[in-house]
XYZ file of N, CA and C in Angstrom:
834
model
N 0.851 -1.204 0.000
C 0.000 0.000 0.000
C 0.875 1.238 0.000
N 0.532 2.198 -0.788
C 1.334 3.411 -0.883
C 0.878 4.376 0.194
N 1.853 4.963 0.900
C 1.508 5.778 2.052
C 1.906 7.230 1.810
N 2.995 7.646 2.420
C 3.351 9.055 2.403
C 4.128 9.480 1.174
N 4.475 8.540 0.299
C 5.239 8.935 -0.886
C 4.349 9.630 -1.905
N 3.046 9.431 -1.794
C 2.159 9.977 -2.812
C 2.067 11.504 -2.765
N 1.958 12.106 -1.565
C 1.918 13.571 -1.565
C 3.199 14.205 -2.082
N 4.306 13.441 -2.165
C 5.544 14.018 -2.678
C 5.545 14.159 -4.182
N 4.541 13.568 -4.853
C 4.434 13.718 -6.295
C 4.201 15.186 -6.606
N 4.715 15.735 -7.700
C 4.488 17.141 -8.033
C 3.017 17.480 -8.012
N 2.712 18.723 -7.757
C 1.338 19.196 -7.602
C 0.417 18.579 -8.630
N -0.681 18.017 -8.153
C -1.579 17.279 -9.006
C -2.093 18.146 -10.157
N -1.721 17.781 -11.327
C -2.287 18.412 -12.515
C -2.179 19.916 -12.527
N -1.018 20.452 -12.324
C -0.891 21.910 -12.272
C -1.295 22.556 -13.582
N -1.057 21.856 -14.705
C -1.465 22.429 -15.992
C -2.974 22.567 -16.049
N -3.670 21.500 -15.575
C -5.127 21.546 -15.629
C -5.691 22.553 -14.639
N -5.039 22.727 -13.477
C -5.534 23.677 -12.485
C -5.476 25.087 -13.034
N -4.386 25.444 -13.697
C -4.283 26.795 -14.241
C -5.336 27.048 -15.314
N -5.652 26.016 -16.117
C -6.576 26.223 -17.220
C -8.022 26.286 -16.765
N -8.362 25.776 -15.533
C -9.752 25.763 -15.092
C -10.006 26.666 -13.899
N -8.959 27.232 -13.364
C -9.099 28.083 -12.185
C -9.534 29.477 -12.623
N -10.833 29.636 -12.886
C -11.371 30.920 -13.334
C -12.415 31.412 -12.343
N -12.804 32.647 -12.484
C -13.765 33.264 -11.569
C -15.183 32.892 -11.996
N -16.020 32.507 -11.034
C -17.402 32.183 -11.325
C -18.166 33.417 -11.773
N -19.124 33.200 -12.709
C -20.006 34.277 -13.121
C -21.119 34.500 -12.106
N -21.973 35.502 -12.382
C -23.049 35.831 -11.440
C -24.020 34.669 -11.308
N -24.415 34.059 -12.440
C -25.364 32.950 -12.389
C -24.789 31.756 -11.632
N -23.521 31.547 -11.802
C -22.896 30.416 -11.101
C -22.812 30.692 -9.612
N -22.538 31.931 -9.249
C -22.512 32.292 -7.829
C -23.888 32.125 -7.202
N -24.915 32.439 -7.969
C -26.278 32.268 -7.450
C -26.564 30.787 -7.201
N -26.134 29.936 -8.121
C -26.355 28.501 -7.958
C -25.596 27.959 -6.751
N -24.389 28.459 -6.543
C -23.621 28.034 -5.376
C -24.318 28.475 -4.103
N -24.826 29.704 -4.095
C -25.548 30.216 -2.921
C -26.793 29.383 -2.636
N -27.554 29.058 -3.686
C -28.765 28.243 -3.505
C -28.404 26.848 -2.990
N -27.299 26.319 -3.466
C -26.893 24.998 -3.005
C -26.551 25.017 -1.519
N -25.819 26.052 -1.089
C -25.549 26.183 0.336
C -26.841 26.361 1.117
N -27.782 27.113 0.565
C -29.060 27.346 1.233
C -29.823 26.033 1.410
N -29.851 25.215 0.359
C -30.508 23.914 0.452
C -29.829 23.051 1.504
N -28.547 23.129 1.557
C -27.800 22.345 2.549
C -28.164 22.775 3.965
N -28.245 24.084 4.192
C -28.554 24.581 5.532
C -30.001 24.281 5.922
N -30.915 24.407 4.957
C -32.332 24.180 5.258
C -32.576 22.717 5.602
N -31.948 21.824 4.875
C -32.184 20.385 5.067
C -31.206 19.763 6.054
N -30.360 20.580 6.676
C -29.429 20.052 7.675
C -30.217 19.517 8.864
N -29.872 18.400 9.483
C -28.654 17.610 9.266
C -28.846 16.419 8.308
N -29.997 16.341 7.627
C -30.222 15.185 6.747
C -29.210 15.139 5.606
N -28.919 16.291 5.021
C -28.035 16.306 3.852
C -26.577 16.057 4.198
N -26.252 16.091 5.491
C -24.855 15.884 5.858
C -24.384 14.492 5.468
N -25.332 13.522 5.455
C -24.957 12.156 5.081
C -24.691 12.022 3.583
N -25.259 12.952 2.793
C -25.054 12.922 1.344
C -23.899 13.817 0.901
N -23.540 14.784 1.745
C -22.513 15.748 1.355
C -21.119 15.374 1.839
N -21.029 14.510 2.808
C -19.724 14.098 3.314
C -19.340 12.752 2.704
N -18.202 12.723 2.034
C -17.674 11.512 1.424
C -16.342 11.155 2.092
N -16.083 9.885 2.177
C -14.866 9.402 2.821
C -13.893 8.885 1.768
N -12.651 9.328 1.858
C -11.574 8.842 0.997
C -10.557 8.133 1.872
N -10.306 6.871 1.589
C -9.343 6.101 2.367
C -7.917 6.557 2.049
N -6.960 5.933 2.752
C -5.576 6.379 2.617
C -5.034 6.136 1.214
N -5.597 5.181 0.474
C -5.123 4.901 -0.886
C -6.039 5.498 -1.951
N -6.912 6.426 -1.569
C -7.825 7.059 -2.525
C -7.639 8.572 -2.513
N -7.925 9.174 -3.655
C -7.991 10.620 -3.768
C -9.286 10.979 -4.500
N -9.801 12.164 -4.220
C -11.080 12.598 -4.777
C -10.854 13.863 -5.597
N -11.311 13.832 -6.843
C -11.257 14.994 -7.728
C -12.667 15.563 -7.822
N -12.832 16.853 -7.467
C -14.160 17.466 -7.377
C -14.299 18.523 -8.476
N -15.433 18.497 -9.155
C -15.784 19.500 -10.155
C -17.035 20.223 -9.684
N -16.975 21.547 -9.706
C -18.132 22.368 -9.329
C -18.615 23.119 -10.556
N -19.818 22.782 -10.987
C -20.416 23.369 -12.199
C -19.485 23.174 -13.400
N -18.859 21.998 -13.466
C -18.002 21.664 -14.599
C -16.570 22.124 -14.477
N -16.287 22.972 -13.460
C -14.939 23.467 -13.270
C -14.274 22.735 -12.108
N -12.962 22.584 -12.218
C -12.206 21.948 -11.152
C -12.139 22.876 -9.946
N -12.426 22.328 -8.781
C -12.362 23.137 -7.571
C -10.921 23.479 -7.235
N -10.739 24.593 -6.556
C -9.413 25.023 -6.162
C -8.805 23.999 -5.214
N -7.514 23.790 -5.373
C -6.840 22.811 -4.538
C -6.630 21.496 -5.231
N -7.320 21.303 -6.348
C -7.093 20.100 -7.136
C -7.698 18.860 -6.538
N -6.919 18.129 -5.756
C -7.306 16.800 -5.294
C -7.492 16.813 -3.783
N -8.570 16.159 -3.323
C -8.851 16.026 -1.894
C -8.550 14.604 -1.425
N -8.343 14.495 -0.109
C -8.171 13.198 0.501
C -6.739 12.964 0.939
N -6.541 11.941 1.786
C -7.580 11.085 2.374
C -8.308 11.749 3.533
N -9.450 11.167 3.935
C -10.264 11.723 5.000
C -11.656 12.095 4.498
N -12.302 13.003 5.222
C -13.641 13.450 4.854
C -13.557 14.538 3.784
N -14.454 14.440 2.803
C -14.528 15.411 1.708
C -15.951 15.933 1.644
N -16.085 17.262 1.574
C -17.407 17.886 1.542
C -17.832 18.129 0.095
N -19.044 17.684 -0.238
C -19.609 17.828 -1.583
C -20.908 18.614 -1.484
N -21.035 19.706 -2.251
C -22.283 20.462 -2.286
C -23.308 19.727 -3.132
N -24.536 19.662 -2.683
C -25.549 18.952 -3.475
C -25.880 19.703 -4.765
N -26.185 18.934 -5.792
C -26.687 19.423 -7.087
C -25.621 20.036 -7.993
N -24.600 20.684 -7.431
C -23.651 21.394 -8.295
C -22.255 20.759 -8.307
N -21.990 19.854 -7.377
C -20.659 19.239 -7.304
C -20.703 17.810 -7.840
N -19.689 17.470 -8.598
C -19.472 16.100 -9.037
C -18.075 15.681 -8.601
N -17.927 14.417 -8.284
C -16.625 13.953 -7.802
C -16.273 12.610 -8.431
N -14.965 12.358 -8.501
C -14.437 11.093 -9.019
C -13.397 10.588 -8.039
N -13.566 9.333 -7.583
C -12.584 8.714 -6.705
C -11.536 7.983 -7.542
N -10.292 8.174 -7.155
C -9.176 7.551 -7.869
C -8.427 6.646 -6.907
N -8.219 5.393 -7.324
C -7.497 4.409 -6.517
C -6.005 4.482 -6.862
N -5.164 4.681 -5.848
C -3.723 4.843 -6.059
C -2.938 3.544 -5.889
N -3.597 2.461 -5.562
C -2.889 1.202 -5.371
C -2.432 0.616 -6.711
N -1.454 -0.280 -6.621
C -0.980 -0.974 -7.824
C -2.063 -1.916 -8.326
N -2.361 -1.808 -9.613
C -3.372 -2.651 -10.234
C -2.732 -3.432 -11.382
N -3.446 -4.436 -11.845
C -2.917 -5.269 -12.924
C -4.046 -5.668 -13.866
N -3.664 -6.031 -15.064
C -4.606 -6.571 -16.039
C -3.849 -7.504 -16.979
N -4.592 -8.447 -17.532
C -4.017 -9.410 -18.471
C -4.169 -8.897 -19.897
N -3.131 -9.034 -20.653
C -3.198 -8.795 -22.101
C -3.497 -10.144 -22.742
N -4.689 -10.276 -23.281
C -5.128 -11.554 -23.818
C -4.216 -12.001 -24.964
N -4.145 -13.332 -25.202
C -3.243 -13.839 -26.259
C -3.456 -13.140 -27.593
N -2.352 -12.649 -28.146
C -2.369 -11.931 -29.416
C -1.660 -12.782 -30.480
N -2.293 -12.936 -31.631
C -1.634 -13.605 -32.748
C -0.717 -12.601 -33.447
N 0.578 -12.883 -33.413
C 1.578 -11.933 -33.896
C 2.487 -12.650 -34.878
N 2.840 -11.954 -35.939
C 3.794 -12.465 -36.926
C 5.167 -11.896 -36.596
N 6.112 -12.765 -36.256
C 7.454 -12.325 -35.900
C 8.220 -11.866 -37.138
N 9.409 -11.341 -36.905
C 10.216 -10.826 -38.015
C 10.653 -11.927 -38.967
N 10.810 -13.155 -38.441
C 11.182 -14.272 -39.311
C 9.970 -15.067 -39.794
N 8.793 -14.390 -39.839
C 7.572 -14.928 -40.473
C 7.046 -16.181 -39.786
N 6.983 -16.160 -38.463
C 6.379 -17.242 -37.686
C 5.198 -16.661 -36.916
N 4.029 -17.280 -37.071
C 2.836 -16.815 -36.377
C 2.767 -17.460 -35.000
N 2.742 -16.642 -33.955
C 2.710 -17.147 -32.586
C 1.616 -16.409 -31.813
N 1.298 -16.958 -30.630
C 0.370 -16.317 -29.711
C 1.118 -15.938 -28.436
N 1.018 -14.678 -28.049
C 1.744 -14.167 -26.890
C 0.760 -13.453 -25.980
N 0.836 -13.741 -24.679
C 0.043 -12.994 -23.701
C 0.976 -12.456 -22.622
N 0.488 -11.462 -21.898
C 1.331 -10.787 -20.905
C 0.459 -10.258 -19.776
N 1.104 -9.779 -18.730
C 0.418 -9.133 -17.608
C 1.132 -7.815 -17.323
N 0.346 -6.774 -17.032
C 0.866 -5.421 -16.820
C 0.458 -4.954 -15.426
N 1.434 -4.427 -14.677
C 1.180 -3.842 -13.362
C 1.405 -2.332 -13.468
N 0.443 -1.567 -12.969
C 0.548 -0.109 -13.063
C -0.120 0.523 -11.842
N 0.172 1.785 -11.635
C -0.464 2.558 -10.568
C -0.631 3.991 -11.047
N -1.552 4.692 -10.434
C -1.831 6.091 -10.790
C -1.041 6.983 -9.835
N -0.150 7.782 -10.386
C 0.677 8.688 -9.593
C 0.145 10.124 -9.616
N -0.669 10.459 -10.590
C -1.228 11.805 -10.685
C -2.738 11.674 -10.891
N -3.531 11.693 -9.800
C -4.975 11.467 -9.923
C -5.679 12.465 -10.829
N -5.233 13.720 -10.804
C -5.922 14.729 -11.597
C -5.763 14.490 -13.092
N -4.548 14.165 -13.532
C -4.329 13.879 -14.946
C -5.061 12.622 -15.384
N -5.168 11.628 -14.490
C -5.856 10.389 -14.854
C -7.352 10.598 -15.061
N -7.899 11.693 -14.510
C -9.314 11.999 -14.692
C -9.537 12.962 -15.845
N -8.678 13.971 -15.962
C -8.889 15.031 -16.943
C -8.300 14.690 -18.306
N -7.122 14.073 -18.335
C -6.433 13.850 -19.595
C -6.948 12.639 -20.376
N -7.628 11.716 -19.717
C -8.077 10.488 -20.377
C -9.430 10.107 -19.798
N -10.302 9.573 -20.653
C -11.654 9.255 -20.202
C -11.703 7.988 -19.365
N -10.992 6.937 -19.788
C -10.969 5.677 -19.052
C -9.522 5.194 -19.025
N -8.850 5.455 -17.926
C -7.415 5.219 -17.872
C -7.099 3.734 -17.946
N -7.904 2.872 -17.346
C -7.602 1.434 -17.343
C -7.743 0.841 -18.740
N -8.886 1.122 -19.406
C -9.099 0.569 -20.745
C -8.079 1.118 -21.739
N -7.760 2.398 -21.608
C -6.800 2.994 -22.537
C -5.407 2.389 -22.352
N -5.004 2.186 -21.096
C -3.705 1.559 -20.845
C -3.685 0.128 -21.359
N -4.791 -0.574 -21.218
C -4.859 -1.964 -21.691
C -4.756 -2.034 -23.213
N -5.474 -1.168 -23.914
C -5.395 -1.153 -25.382
C -3.994 -0.769 -25.853
N -3.397 0.194 -25.169
C -2.035 0.590 -25.540
C -1.052 -0.549 -25.303
N -1.250 -1.321 -24.235
C -0.375 -2.464 -23.960
C -0.504 -3.522 -25.053
N -1.717 -3.742 -25.550
C -1.913 -4.720 -26.618
C -1.181 -4.308 -27.890
N -1.342 -3.059 -28.295
C -0.684 -2.599 -29.526
C 0.838 -2.561 -29.364
N 1.308 -2.160 -28.185
C 2.762 -2.134 -27.957
C 3.342 -3.539 -27.987
N 2.630 -4.500 -27.402
C 3.093 -5.887 -27.426
C 3.206 -6.398 -28.861
N 2.215 -6.083 -29.695
C 2.253 -6.523 -31.093
C 3.400 -5.856 -31.840
N 3.617 -4.585 -31.600
C 4.674 -3.875 -32.324
C 6.063 -4.379 -31.947
N 6.289 -4.618 -30.663
C 7.621 -5.051 -30.217
C 7.897 -6.480 -30.667
N 6.929 -7.373 -30.485
C 7.132 -8.775 -30.881
C 7.252 -8.894 -32.397
N 6.562 -8.027 -33.132
C 6.632 -8.084 -34.588
C 7.988 -7.733 -35.159
N 8.825 -7.083 -34.382
C 10.174 -6.733 -34.844
C 11.248 -7.636 -34.217
N 10.819 -8.803 -33.699
C 11.730 -9.703 -32.994
C 11.712 -11.077 -33.642
N 12.872 -11.715 -33.722
C 12.943 -13.087 -34.201
C 12.414 -14.050 -33.142
N 11.998 -15.230 -33.606
C 11.413 -16.212 -32.700
C 12.405 -16.655 -31.628
N 13.626 -16.976 -32.018
C 14.607 -17.444 -31.042
C 14.952 -16.355 -30.036
N 14.999 -15.113 -30.484
C 15.251 -14.006 -29.557
C 14.113 -13.871 -28.558
N 12.884 -14.089 -29.023
C 11.732 -14.021 -28.124
C 11.775 -15.134 -27.084
N 12.158 -16.336 -27.494
C 12.175 -17.470 -26.580
C 13.303 -17.386 -25.562
N 14.412 -16.760 -25.933
C 15.585 -16.732 -25.057
C 15.766 -15.413 -24.308
N 15.040 -14.374 -24.689
C 15.245 -13.057 -24.058
C 13.910 -12.413 -23.703
N 13.071 -13.154 -22.963
C 11.777 -12.599 -22.560
C 11.947 -11.400 -21.641
N 12.924 -11.480 -20.732
C 13.119 -10.381 -19.791
C 13.476 -9.076 -20.476
N 14.346 -9.157 -21.474
C 14.734 -7.940 -22.200
C 13.547 -7.333 -22.941
N 12.746 -8.173 -23.577
C 11.570 -7.674 -24.297
C 10.542 -7.099 -23.328
N 10.377 -7.729 -22.158
C 9.440 -7.201 -21.164
C 9.859 -5.809 -20.703
N 11.151 -5.613 -20.463
C 11.648 -4.288 -20.052
C 11.444 -3.252 -21.157
N 11.622 -3.668 -22.393
C 11.427 -2.747 -23.509
C 9.968 -2.313 -23.608
N 9.042 -3.256 -23.474
C 7.617 -2.928 -23.510
C 7.253 -2.031 -22.322
N 7.821 -2.329 -21.155
C 7.543 -1.516 -19.964
C 7.972 -0.067 -20.168
N 9.156 0.153 -20.721
C 9.639 1.520 -20.935
C 8.769 2.274 -21.936
N 8.349 1.593 -22.996
C 7.495 2.246 -23.995
C 6.155 2.628 -23.383
N 5.554 1.711 -22.625
C 4.256 1.995 -22.002
C 4.376 3.107 -20.963
N 5.430 3.082 -20.174
C 5.601 4.084 -19.127
C 5.728 5.483 -19.721
N 6.470 5.584 -20.818
C 6.630 6.893 -21.466
C 5.319 7.370 -22.092
N 4.549 6.429 -22.685
C 3.311 6.817 -23.358
C 2.204 7.179 -22.373
N 2.178 6.542 -21.192
C 1.105 6.796 -20.229
C 1.459 7.868 -19.208
N 2.654 8.403 -19.260
C 3.040 9.445 -18.307
C 2.128 10.675 -18.372
N 1.710 11.158 -19.557
C 0.768 12.299 -19.575
C -0.579 11.985 -18.948
N -0.917 10.717 -18.780
C -2.184 10.326 -18.150
C -2.049 10.176 -16.641
N -0.864 10.421 -16.096
C -0.655 10.258 -14.668
C -0.472 8.818 -14.242
N -0.101 7.947 -15.164
C 0.029 6.515 -14.896
C 1.507 6.132 -14.872
N 1.870 5.283 -13.920
C 3.210 4.727 -13.827
C 3.128 3.227 -14.080
N 3.701 2.756 -15.186
C 3.761 1.328 -15.483
C 4.930 0.745 -14.711
N 4.638 -0.121 -13.753
C 5.653 -0.634 -12.846
C 6.324 -1.904 -13.345
N 5.579 -2.746 -14.051
C 6.153 -4.025 -14.463
C 5.328 -4.621 -15.597
N 6.020 -5.245 -16.543
C 5.391 -5.978 -17.638
C 6.058 -7.345 -17.723
N 5.246 -8.391 -17.750
C 5.770 -9.749 -17.827
C 5.099 -10.497 -18.980
N 5.912 -11.060 -19.864
C 5.398 -11.940 -20.917
C 5.166 -13.315 -20.295
N 3.914 -13.764 -20.259
C 3.588 -14.998 -19.554
C 3.841 -16.242 -20.391
N 3.349 -16.257 -21.611
C 3.402 -17.489 -22.390
C 3.584 -17.161 -23.861
N 4.328 -18.024 -24.540
C 4.525 -17.935 -25.989
C 4.086 -19.271 -26.578
N 3.040 -19.247 -27.371
C 2.483 -20.475 -27.938
C 2.860 -20.573 -29.413
N 3.507 -21.684 -29.753
C 3.945 -21.917 -31.129
C 2.955 -22.825 -31.841
N 2.889 -22.744 -33.175
C 2.077 -23.703 -33.934
C 2.589 -25.124 -33.726
N 1.672 -26.112 -33.863
C 2.047 -27.506 -33.629
C 3.141 -27.943 -34.604
N 3.016 -27.534 -35.859
C 4.032 -27.908 -36.853
C 5.397 -27.341 -36.482
N 5.418 -26.104 -35.971
C 6.678 -25.504 -35.555
C 7.254 -26.225 -34.345
N 6.410 -26.637 -33.410
C 6.885 -27.383 -32.248
C 7.529 -28.695 -32.672
N 6.887 -29.392 -33.625
C 7.459 -30.655 -34.105
C 8.783 -30.431 -34.817
N 8.848 -29.392 -35.632
C 10.091 -29.110 -36.352
C 11.215 -28.768 -35.383
N 10.920 -27.957 -34.353
C 11.948 -27.601 -33.384
C 12.370 -28.814 -32.557
N 11.395 -29.707 -32.235
C 11.747 -30.916 -31.487
C 12.637 -31.836 -32.325
N 12.306 -31.968 -33.626
C 13.137 -32.801 -34.505
C 14.539 -32.214 -34.645
N 14.626 -30.896 -34.771
C 15.937 -30.246 -34.872
C 16.754 -30.452 -33.607
N 16.110 -30.313 -32.447
C 16.819 -30.520 -31.186
C 17.282 -31.967 -31.045
N 16.446 -32.937 -31.479
C 16.831 -34.336 -31.400
C 18.016 -34.635 -32.315
N 17.999 -34.060 -33.510
C 19.128 -34.262 -34.430
C 20.412 -33.677 -33.860
N 20.320 -32.520 -33.238
C 21.513 -31.909 -32.640
C 22.052 -32.784 -31.508
N 21.138 -33.340 -30.676
C 21.584 -34.207 -29.584
C 22.249 -35.487 -30.112
N 21.668 -36.093 -31.173
C 22.267 -37.296 -31.751
C 23.645 -37.001 -32.340
N 23.774 -35.860 -33.021
C 25.074 -35.494 -33.590
C 26.113 -35.311 -32.485
N 25.734 -34.667 -31.382
C 26.669 -34.489 -30.277
C 27.038 -35.836 -29.656
N 26.058 -36.766 -29.546
C 26.351 -38.083 -28.976
C 27.335 -38.855 -29.853
N 27.170 -38.782 -31.173
C 28.101 -39.457 -32.072
C 29.501 -38.865 -31.983
N 29.577 -37.567 -31.865
C 30.887 -36.924 -31.736
C 31.578 -37.361 -30.448
N 30.810 -37.421 -29.358
C 31.395 -37.846 -28.080
C 31.854 -39.296 -28.158
N 31.040 -40.173 -28.814
C 31.431 -41.578 -28.943
C 32.691 -41.724 -29.784
N 32.773 -40.973 -30.894
C 33.966 -41.033 -31.742
C 35.207 -40.552 -30.996
N 35.059 -39.476 -30.218
C 36.192 -38.991 -29.431
C 36.613 -40.028 -28.396
N 35.633 -40.730 -27.808
C 35.975 -41.774 -26.851
C 36.732 -42.924 -27.490
N 36.286 -43.358 -28.674
C 37.008 -44.422 -29.373
C 38.422 -43.989 -29.757
N 38.569 -42.745 -30.186
C 39.894 -42.238 -30.534
C 40.825 -42.246 -29.324
N 40.317 -41.793 -28.201
C 41.133 -41.773 -26.987
C 41.488 -43.196 -26.539
N 40.508 -44.129 -26.704
C 40.780 -45.520 -26.312
C 41.850 -46.143 -27.206
N 41.763 -45.876 -28.516
C 42.774 -46.432 -29.430
C 44.154 -45.853 -29.136
N 44.220 -44.589 -28.778
C 45.508 -43.995 -28.422
C 46.069 -44.643 -27.161
N 45.199 -44.905 -26.203
C 45.654 -45.545 -24.967
C 46.146 -46.962 -25.224
N 45.413 -47.714 -26.119
C 45.851 -49.067 -26.444
C 47.202 -49.057 -27.157
N 47.391 -48.090 -28.061
C 48.662 -47.991 -28.757
C 49.797 -47.719 -27.788
N 49.578 -46.805 -26.845
C 50.614 -46.518 -25.856
C 50.904 -47.753 -25.005
N 49.846 -48.532 -24.655
C 50.055 -49.744 -23.855
C 50.848 -50.794 -24.638
N 50.504 -50.951 -25.926
C 51.233 -51.925 -26.743
C 52.701 -51.528 -26.906
N 52.965 -50.234 -27.017
C 54.346 -49.772 -27.113
C 55.124 -50.091 -25.844
N 54.477 -49.919 -24.707
C 55.136 -50.221 -23.431
C 55.425 -51.707 -23.307
N 54.421 -52.526 -23.715
C 54.610 -53.977 -23.615
C 55.682 -54.488 -24.572
N 55.706 -53.919 -25.764
C 56.734 -54.356 -26.719
C 58.125 -53.953 -26.267
N 58.242 -52.858 -25.566
C 59.543 -52.424 -25.070
C 59.969 -53.201 -23.831
N 59.004 -53.714 -23.044
C 59.294 -54.478 -21.829
C 58.504 -55.779 -21.872
N 59.100 -56.868 -22.358
C 58.386 -58.146 -22.488
C 57.845 -58.665 -21.171
N 58.480 -58.324 -20.073
C 58.029 -58.834 -18.782
C 56.629 -58.342 -18.445
N 56.259 -57.159 -18.939
C 54.923 -56.627 -18.669
C 53.862 -57.484 -19.327
N 54.162 -58.063 -20.483
C 53.204 -58.941 -21.158
C 52.974 -60.198 -20.328
N 54.032 -60.736 -19.725
C 53.879 -61.904 -18.874
C 53.045 -61.584 -17.629
N 53.298 -60.421 -17.038
C 52.503 -60.015 -15.873
C 51.025 -59.860 -16.231
N 50.783 -59.308 -17.398
C 49.391 -59.162 -17.844
C 48.755 -60.519 -18.080
N 49.547 -61.462 -18.595
C 49.039 -62.806 -18.864
C 48.658 -63.499 -17.561
N 49.533 -63.392 -16.561
C 49.241 -63.994 -15.267
C 48.030 -63.335 -14.589
N 47.896 -62.023 -14.735
C 46.745 -61.314 -14.167
C 45.444 -61.787 -14.804
N 45.475 -62.036 -16.115
C 44.295 -62.528 -16.811
C 43.919 -63.920 -16.326
N 44.931 -64.811 -16.131
C 44.664 -66.149 -15.606
C 44.040 -66.080 -14.213
N 44.550 -65.182 -13.394
C 44.000 -65.041 -12.039
C 42.549 -64.563 -12.078
N 42.241 -63.670 -12.965
C 40.866 -63.167 -13.088
C 39.931 -64.263 -13.552
N 40.357 -65.053 -14.541
C 39.504 -66.133 -15.066
C 39.259 -67.194 -13.995
N 40.294 -67.535 -13.257
C 40.155 -68.582 -12.248
C 39.273 -68.163 -11.084
N 39.240 -66.864 -10.774
C 38.417 -66.400 -9.654
C 36.955 -66.227 -10.035
N 36.677 -65.862 -11.274
C 35.299 -65.599 -11.692
C 34.617 -66.837 -12.263
N 35.327 -67.664 -13.043
C 34.735 -68.822 -13.696
C 35.561 -70.059 -13.312
N 35.179 -70.695 -12.235
C 35.941 -71.838 -11.727
C 35.821 -73.076 -12.616
N 34.786 -73.144 -13.426
C 34.602 -74.322 -14.277
C 35.391 -74.236 -15.573
N 36.063 -73.124 -15.781
C 36.829 -72.951 -17.020
C 38.170 -73.657 -16.908
N 38.523 -74.412 -17.974
C 39.805 -75.109 -18.010
C 40.781 -74.273 -18.828
N 41.897 -73.979 -18.278
C 42.907 -73.137 -18.920
C 44.120 -73.998 -19.240
N 44.567 -73.953 -20.477
C 45.784 -74.636 -20.919
C 46.861 -73.587 -21.133
N 47.747 -73.398 -20.225
C 48.804 -72.392 -20.421
C 49.794 -72.840 -21.480
N 50.383 -71.879 -22.121
C 51.416 -72.165 -23.112
C 52.511 -71.140 -22.934
N 53.655 -71.423 -23.405
C 54.775 -70.489 -23.191
C 54.490 -69.138 -23.839
N 54.795 -68.123 -23.129
C 54.572 -66.768 -23.624
C 55.437 -66.442 -24.808
N 56.544 -67.205 -24.962
C 57.453 -66.914 -26.076
C 56.799 -67.221 -27.405
N 55.781 -68.109 -27.431
C 55.109 -68.419 -28.686
C 54.388 -67.226 -29.282
N 54.043 -66.253 -28.413
C 53.364 -65.065 -28.916
C 54.305 -64.056 -29.526
N 55.577 -64.311 -29.432
C 56.550 -63.379 -29.994
C 56.594 -63.529 -31.499
N 56.738 -62.511 -32.177
C 56.750 -62.523 -33.648
C 58.002 -63.196 -34.158
N 59.100 -63.154 -33.427
C 60.365 -63.671 -33.890
C 60.506 -65.177 -33.734
N 59.511 -65.888 -33.125
C 59.607 -67.330 -32.917
C 59.407 -68.040 -34.246
N 60.260 -69.096 -34.606
C 60.116 -69.746 -35.895
C 58.922 -70.705 -35.876
């Protein structure tokens, strides 16, 4: 909930206050006098209709005979409204949100996708949100839809899938700048979901599977290469030191005898394996 930071915002709608702060004519003064008279005659019954309450997160914009009352914005607390001649609008200053429904958008690389998002905003200038725009929520929502289409339309599909945060910040900055004259602060924009066509999903899955298979084959080939190099180095060592071949032979016999006791082994002289034996 926003508390004391709100009054620190620059004077509510100073441009609008200067343009509407004019002197009432004689007929308007008469109407104001009659309104006060009606209030006094019907007091205390009218007190329940003339006193309005604005909570800590609300502000009240009052118009008297179509003109903005001096002081701009009232609240929080009790606000006095004259019967018949005063109109008022309550403005909620809390952070609000709305969903941007899924939009069918053609990306820069000619792929049709559906994208939806959520927008968080708050009203920082109640007077501008009433005077400068007729319906601030609907207008901000429509602007968010068009901005989402424009930004996504200039983006490649892979960039959209891998850089959602960057695109969300870009949309947020565009919306914040465009809604500033309306007294609106766009606080956050989040792209929720990106829906691809079924054919595109299958094509991307097939491409990813092919890439994984290619990487697996490369890893297997590298493993075989490393194994062959190790075998070559081992054979070089054994050929240089014949005793190592005998030790390996005895180790193999020990392994066979411990694991398969029913196996019959016929040893033969190791010299027969030498190439130089006639």
